[in-house]
């Protein structure tokens, strides 16, 4: 079953399109939801939670229509909001237990699950302090605990590492990565591309209310169509020149004298080895070039524009 | 790092159906208020008139000629007068924080992303506020009625049951309308203190307006719609005296409550769902 499906989904705020004829079938796993400000990420999540009524088209979440069965969808999924939000006058444990009860856990199960998930989130004795007194990192942990206490099959996490120090961010990302192990798919909406690189297997890119790309992160990060990064022990220029005679044109890396890039089809990789062997040169590595997510995103956006 | 071993798995048990989820909110609010030491002190104060009147009733029937049975209207009218005053203060103090607290901590986004819609949220908050209101109107009055029945020589069970009905109807009307009004004020997002002051200020202001208009326009009972106190006392007269000309007060009281609830429902729906 898909995580969610969008069919020609359209929604506009006062005439300004926030989602524009969006189509997608998103598979289970951890999905990074990327896009510049105003791209429609939050509107998409709100629509999937049944918090907006689309102008046209429809969506399903785990096979359920959020416009018709919003309560059921919200019971099947968890949501961690971006902003600081907490239940007034409750301590960490009470807040998570209450969130569990609101999500449908029976009373006894809510108590047990609240303790388990707070252990999991790393909130020790602090669970008995009022949430309003927590640090930003602890509030983020409580929000995550509240989102998953009832065992959702899908969790929408909106900027979960906002305001965290590097250590806190590491721990939060480790928790999010671990959610996949226990069978909770994740949709991670964030501006921090490093978080997506660490956690997500797929990426869904939105620009101006449209989905511009959905697919595996590894494919998204691949360099310019079939460009390989080649490292040699010595003799880079000679190898580039010899490859030119074979119709393969290499570009020397401006920063590393032992690296160059060459565009070639996978079946022509043996040619590379043959030419190097012929010249008596030693290849250190040959691999499809992988871009940082930031570079890949910038290239994609500049190409899209 | 946590000292705990992270063993966590998805919950595979059965979840409760979403219908009726408002009870979770209702009970949580009551738990929160009852845990407040100021509520306990307030409750003690609010119970005093009923305790004193029950004691007075006992002493009067024990040491004087009175039977207790003939005391119905003035007796309960005085009691409700006291309890409605406490009700006004209670709503300003405790009712004011019901929604505004959630708005200040942005908890509405936590509610509405769970299987809670605006109606469930409203029912939970309204139910809790009404339960608090009934705690200081219905329960003390009911206890006095029981004392009256136990000490009054000639009070039949039918008359007692009629009293219980009147007490219940008066208390419910007051609890419903005042709760709807304070929740609507609370949904403005102002601080609870400001909401409480606004509530008391509006009460005094409308009383003053009604008084001025009453003197200048020929003392029309239609002006009672401006006065919550008049509506409440009118409903006491209607139920305990059978004053049929006060039926308008009862209908107005419930009508205003229903209208305010409808407005509040629409307002909460706006918080829940974004419109295009």
Coordinates of C-alpha atoms in Angstrom, one line a residue:
Chain A
X1 CA 0.0 0.0 0.0
X2 CA 1.2 3.5 -0.8
X3 CA 1.8 6.0 2.0
X4 CA -0.3 8.6 0.2
X5 CA -1.6 9.3 -3.2
X6 CA -2.4 12.6 -4.8
X7 CA -4.6 12.9 -7.8
X8 CA -4.8 16.3 -9.6
X9 CA -4.9 17.9 -6.1
X10 CA -5.4 21.6 -6.2
X11 CA -5.8 24.1 -3.4
X12 CA -5.5 27.9 -3.3
X13 CA -5.6 30.5 -0.6
X14 CA -7.6 33.5 -1.8
X15 CA -6.8 32.8 -5.4
X16 CA -3.1 32.1 -4.9
X17 CA -2.4 28.5 -5.7
X18 CA -0.7 26.6 -2.9
X19 CA -1.1 23.2 -4.6
X20 CA -1.5 23.1 -8.3
X21 CA -2.7 19.9 -10.0
X22 CA -0.4 17.7 -7.9
X23 CA -0.1 14.0 -8.7
X24 CA 2.1 11.5 -6.8
X25 CA 2.1 8.0 -5.4
X26 CA 4.5 8.0 -2.4
X27 CA 5.8 4.6 -1.3
X28 CA 6.5 3.6 2.3
X29 CA 9.9 4.5 3.7
X30 CA 11.4 7.8 4.9
X31 CA 10.6 10.6 2.6
X32 CA 12.2 14.0 2.7
X33 CA 9.8 16.8 1.8
X34 CA 11.9 19.6 0.3
X35 CA 11.2 22.9 -1.3
X36 CA 11.7 26.6 -0.8
X37 CA 9.5 28.7 1.5
X38 CA 5.9 28.9 0.1
X39 CA 6.4 25.8 -2.0
X40 CA 3.3 24.2 -0.5
X41 CA 4.9 21.7 1.8
X42 CA 2.8 22.6 4.9
X43 CA -0.4 22.9 2.8
X44 CA 0.3 19.4 1.5
X45 CA 0.7 18.0 5.0
X46 CA -2.4 19.9 6.2
X47 CA -4.4 18.5 3.3
X48 CA -3.2 15.0 4.0
X49 CA -4.4 15.4 7.6
X50 CA -7.8 16.6 6.4
X51 CA -7.2 20.2 7.6
X52 CA -7.9 21.8 4.3
X53 CA -10.6 21.1 1.7
X54 CA -9.1 21.0 -1.8
X55 CA -10.6 23.0 -4.6
X56 CA -10.2 20.0 -6.9
X57 CA -8.7 16.5 -7.0
X58 CA -8.4 14.1 -4.2
X59 CA -5.9 12.5 -1.9
X60 CA -5.7 9.3 0.1
X61 CA -3.5 8.5 3.1
X62 CA -2.8 4.8 3.7
X63 CA -5.8 4.2 1.5
X64 CA -8.2 6.5 3.4
X65 CA -9.7 9.7 2.1
X66 CA -8.7 12.5 4.6
X67 CA -11.6 14.7 3.3
X68 CA -14.2 12.2 4.1
X69 CA -12.6 10.3 7.0
X70 CA -10.3 12.8 8.6
X71 CA -10.6 11.3 12.1
X72 CA -9.6 7.9 10.8
X73 CA -6.6 9.3 9.0
X74 CA -5.5 11.3 12.0
X75 CA -5.7 8.1 14.0
X76 CA -3.5 6.2 11.6
X77 CA -0.8 8.9 11.3
X78 CA 1.2 11.0 13.8
X79 CA 2.1 14.7 13.4
X80 CA 4.9 16.6 14.9
X81 CA 4.2 20.4 14.4
X82 CA 7.0 22.8 13.6
X83 CA 6.1 25.4 16.2
X84 CA 6.4 25.1 19.9
X85 CA 3.1 23.6 21.1
X86 CA 2.2 21.9 24.4
X87 CA -0.7 21.1 26.6
X88 CA -1.0 23.7 29.3
X89 CA -0.2 22.7 32.9
X90 CA 0.8 19.1 32.0
X91 CA 4.2 17.5 32.7
X92 CA 6.0 15.5 30.0
X93 CA 4.5 12.2 31.0
X94 CA 0.9 13.6 31.3
X95 CA 1.2 15.4 28.0
X96 CA 2.3 12.2 26.2
X97 CA -0.4 10.1 27.9
X98 CA -3.0 12.7 27.1
X99 CA -1.9 12.8 23.4
X100 CA -2.2 9.0 23.4
X101 CA -5.7 9.2 24.9
X102 CA -6.7 11.8 22.3
X103 CA -5.4 9.5 19.6
X104 CA -7.5 6.6 20.8
X105 CA -5.3 4.6 23.2
X106 CA -7.2 3.0 26.1
X107 CA -6.4 4.5 29.5
X108 CA -4.0 1.7 30.7
X109 CA -2.3 1.4 27.4
X110 CA -1.8 5.2 27.3
X111 CA 0.1 5.2 30.6
X112 CA 2.3 2.2 29.6
X113 CA 3.0 3.6 26.1
X114 CA 3.7 7.1 27.4
X115 CA 6.5 5.7 29.6
X116 CA 7.9 3.5 26.8
X117 CA 8.0 6.3 24.3
X118 CA 9.5 8.8 26.7
X119 CA 12.2 6.2 27.5
X120 CA 12.7 5.8 23.8
X121 CA 12.9 9.6 23.3
X122 CA 15.4 9.9 26.1
X123 CA 13.4 11.9 28.5
X124 CA 14.4 10.4 31.8
X125 CA 13.1 11.9 35.1
X126 CA 12.5 15.2 33.2
X127 CA 9.1 13.6 32.2
X128 CA 7.7 14.7 35.6
X129 CA 8.5 18.4 35.0
X130 CA 6.0 20.8 33.3
X131 CA 6.5 20.9 29.6
X132 CA 6.4 24.6 29.7
X133 CA 9.7 24.6 31.6
X134 CA 11.5 22.4 29.1
X135 CA 14.4 23.4 26.9
X136 CA 13.8 23.5 23.1
X137 CA 15.4 20.1 22.7
X138 CA 13.3 18.5 25.3
X139 CA 10.1 20.1 23.8
X140 CA 11.1 18.6 20.5
X141 CA 11.5 15.2 22.1
X142 CA 8.1 15.4 23.7
X143 CA 6.5 16.5 20.4
X144 CA 8.0 13.4 18.8
X145 CA 6.9 11.2 21.6
X146 CA 3.3 12.6 21.3
X147 CA 3.4 12.0 17.5
X148 CA 4.3 8.3 17.8
X149 CA 2.8 7.2 21.1
X150 CA -0.2 5.6 19.5
X151 CA 1.8 3.6 17.0
X152 CA 1.0 5.4 13.8
X153 CA 2.0 3.8 10.5
X154 CA 3.1 7.2 9.1
X155 CA 4.5 10.2 10.9
X156 CA 4.7 13.7 9.5
X157 CA 7.6 15.5 11.1
X158 CA 7.8 19.2 10.5
X159 CA 11.2 20.7 11.1
X160 CA 12.0 18.2 13.9
X161 CA 15.6 19.5 14.5
X162 CA 14.6 23.2 14.7
X163 CA 16.5 24.9 17.5
X164 CA 18.6 21.8 18.5
X165 CA 22.3 21.9 19.3
X166 CA 24.5 19.5 17.2
X167 CA 24.3 16.8 19.9
X168 CA 20.6 17.1 20.2
X169 CA 20.2 17.1 16.5
X170 CA 22.3 13.9 16.2
X171 CA 20.1 12.2 18.8
X172 CA 16.9 13.4 17.2
X173 CA 18.0 12.1 13.7
X174 CA 19.0 8.8 15.3
X175 CA 15.5 8.5 16.7
X176 CA 13.9 9.4 13.4
X177 CA 16.1 6.9 11.5
X178 CA 15.1 4.2 14.0
X179 CA 11.4 4.8 13.4
X180 CA 11.8 2.9 10.1
X181 CA 13.0 -0.2 12.1
X182 CA 9.8 -0.3 14.1
X183 CA 7.6 0.1 11.0
X184 CA 6.8 3.8 11.1
X185 CA 7.2 5.5 7.7
X186 CA 8.3 9.1 8.0
X187 CA 7.6 12.2 5.9
X188 CA 10.3 14.7 7.0
X189 CA 9.7 18.3 6.1
X190 CA 12.8 20.4 6.7
X191 CA 15.0 23.1 5.3
X192 CA 18.1 21.4 6.7
X193 CA 19.2 19.3 3.8
X194 CA 21.8 17.5 5.9
X195 CA 18.9 16.0 7.9
X196 CA 17.3 14.6 4.7
X197 CA 20.6 13.2 3.6
X198 CA 21.1 11.4 6.9
X199 CA 17.6 10.1 7.4
X200 CA 15.7 9.7 4.1
X201 CA 15.7 7.2 1.4
X202 CA 13.4 9.2 -0.9
X203 CA 12.9 12.8 -1.7
X204 CA 9.8 14.7 -2.7
X205 CA 10.6 18.1 -4.1
X206 CA 8.0 20.8 -4.3
X207 CA 8.3 24.2 -6.0
X208 CA 5.5 26.7 -6.3
X209 CA 2.8 24.3 -5.4
X210 CA 3.9 21.6 -7.8
X211 CA 5.8 18.3 -7.2
X212 CA 8.9 18.7 -9.3
X213 CA 10.6 15.4 -8.4
X214 CA 9.8 12.3 -6.4
X215 CA 12.2 9.3 -6.2
X216 CA 15.1 7.8 -4.5
X217 CA 17.5 10.2 -2.9
X218 CA 20.5 8.4 -4.4
X219 CA 19.1 9.0 -7.9
X220 CA 18.4 12.6 -7.1
X221 CA 22.0 13.1 -5.9
X222 CA 23.6 11.6 -9.0
X223 CA 25.8 14.0 -11.0
X224 CA 25.2 15.2 -14.5
X225 CA 23.7 12.3 -16.3
X226 CA 26.2 9.5 -16.1
X227 CA 29.2 11.6 -15.1
X228 CA 31.9 9.5 -13.3
X229 CA 34.4 10.7 -10.9
X230 CA 37.8 9.1 -11.6
X231 CA 40.9 9.2 -9.4
X232 CA 44.4 8.3 -10.6
X233 CA 47.7 7.7 -8.8
X234 CA 49.5 9.9 -11.4
X235 CA 49.3 10.9 -15.1
X236 CA 45.8 12.5 -15.0
X237 CA 46.4 14.7 -18.1
X238 CA 47.8 11.9 -20.2
X239 CA 44.8 9.7 -19.4
X240 CA 42.3 12.6 -20.2
X241 CA 44.0 13.1 -23.6
X242 CA 44.0 9.3 -24.4
X243 CA 40.4 9.1 -23.4
X244 CA 39.7 11.9 -25.8
X245 CA 40.8 9.7 -28.7
X246 CA 38.2 7.2 -27.6
X247 CA 35.5 9.8 -27.7
X248 CA 35.3 10.2 -23.9
X249 CA 35.9 13.7 -22.8
X250 CA 37.2 14.3 -19.3
X251 CA 37.3 17.4 -17.2
X252 CA 40.1 17.9 -14.7
X253 CA 39.0 18.7 -11.1
X254 CA 40.3 22.2 -10.4
X255 CA 41.0 21.5 -6.8
X256 CA 42.5 18.0 -6.8
X257 CA 45.3 17.2 -9.3
X258 CA 44.5 13.5 -9.2
X259 CA 40.8 13.7 -9.9
X260 CA 38.8 14.2 -13.1
X261 CA 35.3 13.8 -14.3
X262 CA 34.2 12.0 -17.4
X263 CA 30.8 11.4 -18.9
X264 CA 30.3 7.8 -20.0
X265 CA 27.7 5.1 -20.2
X266 CA 28.1 2.3 -17.7
X267 CA 29.0 -0.2 -20.5
X268 CA 31.9 1.9 -21.5
X269 CA 33.6 1.9 -18.1
X270 CA 35.8 -1.1 -19.2
X271 CA 37.2 1.3 -21.9
X272 CA 38.4 3.5 -19.1
X273 CA 40.2 0.6 -17.5
X274 CA 41.7 -0.5 -20.8
X275 CA 43.0 2.9 -21.7
X276 CA 44.6 3.3 -18.3
X277 CA 46.1 -0.1 -18.5
X278 CA 47.5 0.7 -21.9
X279 CA 49.2 3.8 -20.5
X280 CA 50.5 2.0 -17.5
X281 CA 48.5 4.2 -15.2
X282 CA 46.9 3.1 -11.9
X283 CA 43.2 4.0 -11.3
X284 CA 42.4 4.7 -7.6
X285 CA 38.7 4.8 -7.9
X286 CA 35.9 5.0 -10.5
X287 CA 32.4 5.8 -9.3
X288 CA 29.3 7.6 -10.5
X289 CA 29.5 11.1 -9.1
X290 CA 27.3 11.8 -6.2
X291 CA 26.4 15.3 -5.4
X292 CA 25.7 16.8 -2.0
X293 CA 21.9 17.2 -1.7
X294 CA 22.4 21.0 -1.6
X295 CA 24.3 20.9 -4.9
X296 CA 21.8 18.5 -6.5
X297 CA 18.9 20.7 -5.3
X298 CA 20.5 23.9 -6.6
X299 CA 21.3 22.3 -9.9
X300 CA 17.7 20.9 -10.1
X301 CA 16.1 24.2 -9.2
X302 CA 18.3 26.2 -11.6
X303 CA 17.5 23.7 -14.4
X304 CA 13.8 23.8 -13.5
X305 CA 13.7 27.6 -13.7
Chain B
X1 CA 22.6 10.0 26.3
X2 CA 19.7 8.4 27.9
X3 CA 20.4 5.8 30.5
X4 CA 17.4 3.8 29.3
X5 CA 17.5 1.0 26.8
X6 CA 15.6 2.1 23.8
X7 CA 13.1 -0.8 23.3
X8 CA 10.2 0.5 21.6
X9 CA 7.7 -1.0 19.2
X10 CA 4.6 0.1 17.4
X11 CA 1.4 -0.2 19.3
X12 CA -0.5 -3.1 17.8
X13 CA -3.5 -3.1 20.2
X14 CA -7.0 -1.8 19.5
X15 CA -7.6 1.9 19.4
X16 CA -10.9 3.4 20.7
X17 CA -13.3 4.7 18.0
X18 CA -13.0 8.5 17.5
X19 CA -16.7 9.1 18.3
X20 CA -17.1 10.3 21.9
X21 CA -13.4 11.4 22.1
X22 CA -14.6 14.7 23.7
X23 CA -14.9 12.8 27.0
X24 CA -11.1 12.7 27.1
X25 CA -10.9 16.5 26.9
X26 CA -13.7 16.9 29.4
X27 CA -12.1 14.6 32.0
X28 CA -8.6 16.1 31.5
X29 CA -10.0 19.6 32.0
X30 CA -11.8 18.6 35.2
X31 CA -8.7 16.9 36.5
X32 CA -6.7 20.0 35.8
X33 CA -9.1 22.3 37.6
X34 CA -9.8 20.0 40.5
X35 CA -6.0 19.8 41.1
X36 CA -5.9 23.5 41.5
X37 CA -5.8 24.5 45.2
X38 CA -7.6 27.7 44.3
X39 CA -10.5 25.8 42.9
X40 CA -10.8 23.8 46.2
X41 CA -10.8 27.1 48.2
X42 CA -13.3 28.6 45.8
X43 CA -15.5 25.5 46.1
X44 CA -15.4 25.8 49.8
X45 CA -16.6 29.4 49.6
X46 CA -19.3 28.6 47.1
X47 CA -20.7 25.9 49.3
X48 CA -21.0 28.2 52.3
X49 CA -24.4 29.7 51.3
X50 CA -25.9 26.2 50.8
X51 CA -24.4 25.0 54.1
X52 CA -25.7 28.0 56.0
X53 CA -29.1 27.8 54.5
X54 CA -29.4 24.1 55.2
X55 CA -28.4 24.8 58.8
X56 CA -30.9 27.6 59.0
X57 CA -33.6 25.3 57.6
X58 CA -32.8 22.7 60.2
X59 CA -32.7 25.1 63.1
X60 CA -36.0 26.8 62.0
X61 CA -37.9 23.5 61.7
X62 CA -36.4 22.2 64.9
X63 CA -36.9 25.1 67.2
X64 CA -39.7 27.1 65.6
X65 CA -43.2 26.4 64.3
X66 CA -42.2 26.4 60.6
X67 CA -42.5 23.1 58.7
X68 CA -40.0 24.0 56.0
X69 CA -42.5 23.0 53.3
X70 CA -43.8 26.5 52.6
X71 CA -40.3 28.0 52.0
X72 CA -39.8 26.9 48.4
X73 CA -39.7 30.1 46.3
X74 CA -38.1 32.7 48.5
X75 CA -35.8 30.1 49.9
X76 CA -34.4 28.8 46.6
X77 CA -34.5 32.3 45.1
X78 CA -32.1 33.5 47.7
X79 CA -29.9 30.4 47.4
X80 CA -29.8 30.7 43.6
X81 CA -29.0 34.4 43.9
X82 CA -25.9 33.6 45.9
X83 CA -24.9 30.7 43.7
X84 CA -25.3 32.7 40.5
X85 CA -23.0 35.3 41.9
X86 CA -20.4 32.6 42.6
X87 CA -21.1 31.3 39.1
X88 CA -20.2 34.6 37.6
X89 CA -16.9 34.7 39.5
X90 CA -16.2 31.1 38.7
X91 CA -16.5 31.7 35.0
X92 CA -14.3 34.7 35.2
X93 CA -11.7 32.9 37.2
X94 CA -11.7 29.3 35.8
X95 CA -13.8 29.3 32.7
X96 CA -11.7 32.1 31.1
X97 CA -8.7 29.9 30.8
X98 CA -10.4 27.0 29.1
X99 CA -9.6 27.9 25.4
X100 CA -7.2 30.8 25.8
X101 CA -4.7 28.5 27.5
X102 CA -4.7 26.2 24.5
X103 CA -4.3 29.1 22.2
X104 CA -1.4 30.6 24.1
X105 CA 0.5 27.3 24.1
X106 CA -0.6 26.6 20.5
X107 CA -2.1 23.4 21.7
X108 CA -5.0 23.7 19.2
X109 CA -2.6 22.4 16.6
X110 CA -2.0 19.3 18.8
X111 CA -5.8 18.7 19.2
X112 CA -6.8 19.2 15.5
X113 CA -4.1 17.0 14.1
X114 CA -5.5 14.1 16.2
X115 CA -8.9 12.5 15.8
X116 CA -10.5 15.6 17.4
X117 CA -12.6 18.0 15.3
X118 CA -14.0 21.3 16.3
X119 CA -17.3 19.8 17.5
X120 CA -15.5 17.2 19.8
X121 CA -13.3 20.0 21.1
X122 CA -16.2 22.2 21.8
X123 CA -18.2 19.4 23.5
X124 CA -15.2 18.6 25.7
X125 CA -14.6 22.2 26.8
X126 CA -18.3 23.1 27.1
X127 CA -18.9 19.9 29.1
X128 CA -16.1 20.6 31.5
X129 CA -17.1 24.3 32.0
X130 CA -20.7 23.2 32.6
X131 CA -19.7 20.5 35.0
X132 CA -17.8 23.1 37.0
X133 CA -20.7 25.5 36.9
X134 CA -23.1 22.7 38.0
X135 CA -20.8 21.9 40.9
X136 CA -21.5 25.3 42.4
X137 CA -25.2 25.6 41.4
X138 CA -26.9 22.3 41.0
X139 CA -25.1 20.2 43.6
X140 CA -25.4 22.6 46.6
X141 CA -29.0 23.4 45.7
X142 CA -29.8 19.7 45.4
X143 CA -28.2 19.0 48.8
X144 CA -30.4 21.8 50.3
X145 CA -33.4 20.3 48.7
X146 CA -32.6 16.9 50.2
X147 CA -32.2 18.5 53.7
X148 CA -35.5 20.3 53.2
X149 CA -37.2 17.1 52.3
X150 CA -35.8 15.3 55.3
X151 CA -36.8 18.0 57.8
X152 CA -40.0 19.3 56.3
X153 CA -43.0 17.6 57.9
X154 CA -45.6 18.1 55.1
X155 CA -43.4 18.1 52.0
X156 CA -44.6 15.3 49.7
X157 CA -42.2 13.3 47.5
X158 CA -44.0 14.8 44.5
X159 CA -43.2 18.3 45.7
X160 CA -39.6 17.3 46.4
X161 CA -39.3 15.9 42.9
X162 CA -40.8 19.1 41.5
X163 CA -38.1 21.1 43.4
X164 CA -35.4 18.8 42.1
X165 CA -36.7 19.4 38.5
X166 CA -36.8 23.2 39.0
X167 CA -33.3 23.2 40.5
X168 CA -32.0 21.1 37.7
X169 CA -33.6 23.2 35.0
X170 CA -32.4 26.5 36.5
X171 CA -28.9 25.2 37.0
X172 CA -28.6 23.7 33.6
X173 CA -29.8 26.9 31.8
X174 CA -27.4 29.1 33.8
X175 CA -24.5 26.7 33.4
X176 CA -25.1 26.3 29.6
X177 CA -25.4 30.0 28.7
X178 CA -22.7 31.3 31.0
X179 CA -20.3 28.6 29.8
X180 CA -21.0 29.3 26.2
X181 CA -20.4 33.0 26.7
X182 CA -17.2 32.6 28.6
X183 CA -15.8 30.0 26.1
X184 CA -16.6 32.4 23.3
X185 CA -14.7 35.2 25.1
X186 CA -11.9 32.7 25.9
X187 CA -11.6 31.8 22.2
X188 CA -10.5 35.4 21.4
X189 CA -7.0 34.4 22.3
X190 CA -6.6 37.1 24.9
X191 CA -5.0 36.3 28.3
X192 CA -7.2 34.5 30.7
X193 CA -7.0 37.5 33.1
X194 CA -8.2 39.8 30.4
X195 CA -11.0 37.5 29.4
X196 CA -12.1 37.3 33.0
X197 CA -12.1 41.1 33.4
X198 CA -13.9 41.5 30.1
X199 CA -16.5 39.1 31.3
X200 CA -17.2 40.9 34.5
X201 CA -16.9 44.3 32.8
X202 CA -19.4 43.3 30.1
X203 CA -21.8 42.0 32.8
X204 CA -21.7 45.3 34.7
X205 CA -21.9 47.4 31.5
X206 CA -24.9 45.6 30.1
X207 CA -26.7 45.9 33.5
X208 CA -26.1 49.6 33.4
X209 CA -27.4 49.9 29.8
X210 CA -30.4 47.9 30.7
X211 CA -31.1 50.1 33.8
X212 CA -30.8 53.3 31.7
X213 CA -33.1 52.0 29.0
X214 CA -35.5 50.5 31.5
X215 CA -36.0 53.9 33.2
X216 CA -36.2 55.9 29.9
X217 CA -38.3 53.6 27.7
X218 CA -41.1 52.6 29.9
X219 CA -39.8 49.6 31.9
X220 CA -40.2 47.0 29.2
X221 CA -39.4 43.4 30.1
X222 CA -38.0 42.9 26.6
X223 CA -34.9 44.7 27.9
X224 CA -34.2 41.6 30.1
X225 CA -32.4 40.2 27.1
X226 CA -29.5 42.6 28.0
X227 CA -29.3 41.4 31.5
X228 CA -27.9 37.9 32.3
X229 CA -28.9 38.4 35.9
X230 CA -32.5 39.2 34.9
X231 CA -32.7 36.2 32.6
X232 CA -31.4 34.0 35.4
X233 CA -33.7 35.3 38.1
X234 CA -36.5 35.2 35.5
X235 CA -35.9 31.5 35.0
X236 CA -35.9 30.9 38.8
X237 CA -39.3 32.6 39.0
X238 CA -40.6 30.6 36.1
X239 CA -39.6 27.2 37.5
X240 CA -40.2 27.8 41.2
X241 CA -43.3 30.1 41.0
X242 CA -44.7 28.9 37.7
X243 CA -44.6 32.6 36.6
X244 CA -45.7 32.0 33.0
X245 CA -44.8 35.6 32.0
X246 CA -41.2 34.7 32.6
X247 CA -41.2 32.0 30.0
X248 CA -39.6 34.5 27.7
X249 CA -36.6 34.7 30.0
X250 CA -36.2 30.9 30.0
X251 CA -36.4 30.8 26.2
X252 CA -34.1 33.7 25.8
X253 CA -31.6 32.3 28.2
X254 CA -31.4 29.0 26.3
X255 CA -31.6 30.7 22.9
X256 CA -28.7 33.0 23.7
X257 CA -26.7 29.9 24.9
X258 CA -27.5 28.0 21.7
X259 CA -26.6 31.0 19.5
X260 CA -23.3 31.5 21.4
X261 CA -22.5 27.8 21.1
X262 CA -23.2 28.0 17.3
X263 CA -20.9 31.0 16.9
X264 CA -18.2 29.3 19.0
X265 CA -18.5 26.1 16.8
X266 CA -18.0 28.2 13.6
X267 CA -15.1 30.0 15.2
X268 CA -13.4 26.7 16.3
X269 CA -14.0 25.3 12.9
X270 CA -12.0 28.2 11.5
X271 CA -9.1 27.2 13.7
X272 CA -9.3 23.6 12.6
X273 CA -9.6 24.0 8.8
X274 CA -8.0 26.4 6.4
X275 CA -10.5 27.6 3.8
X276 CA -9.5 28.4 0.2

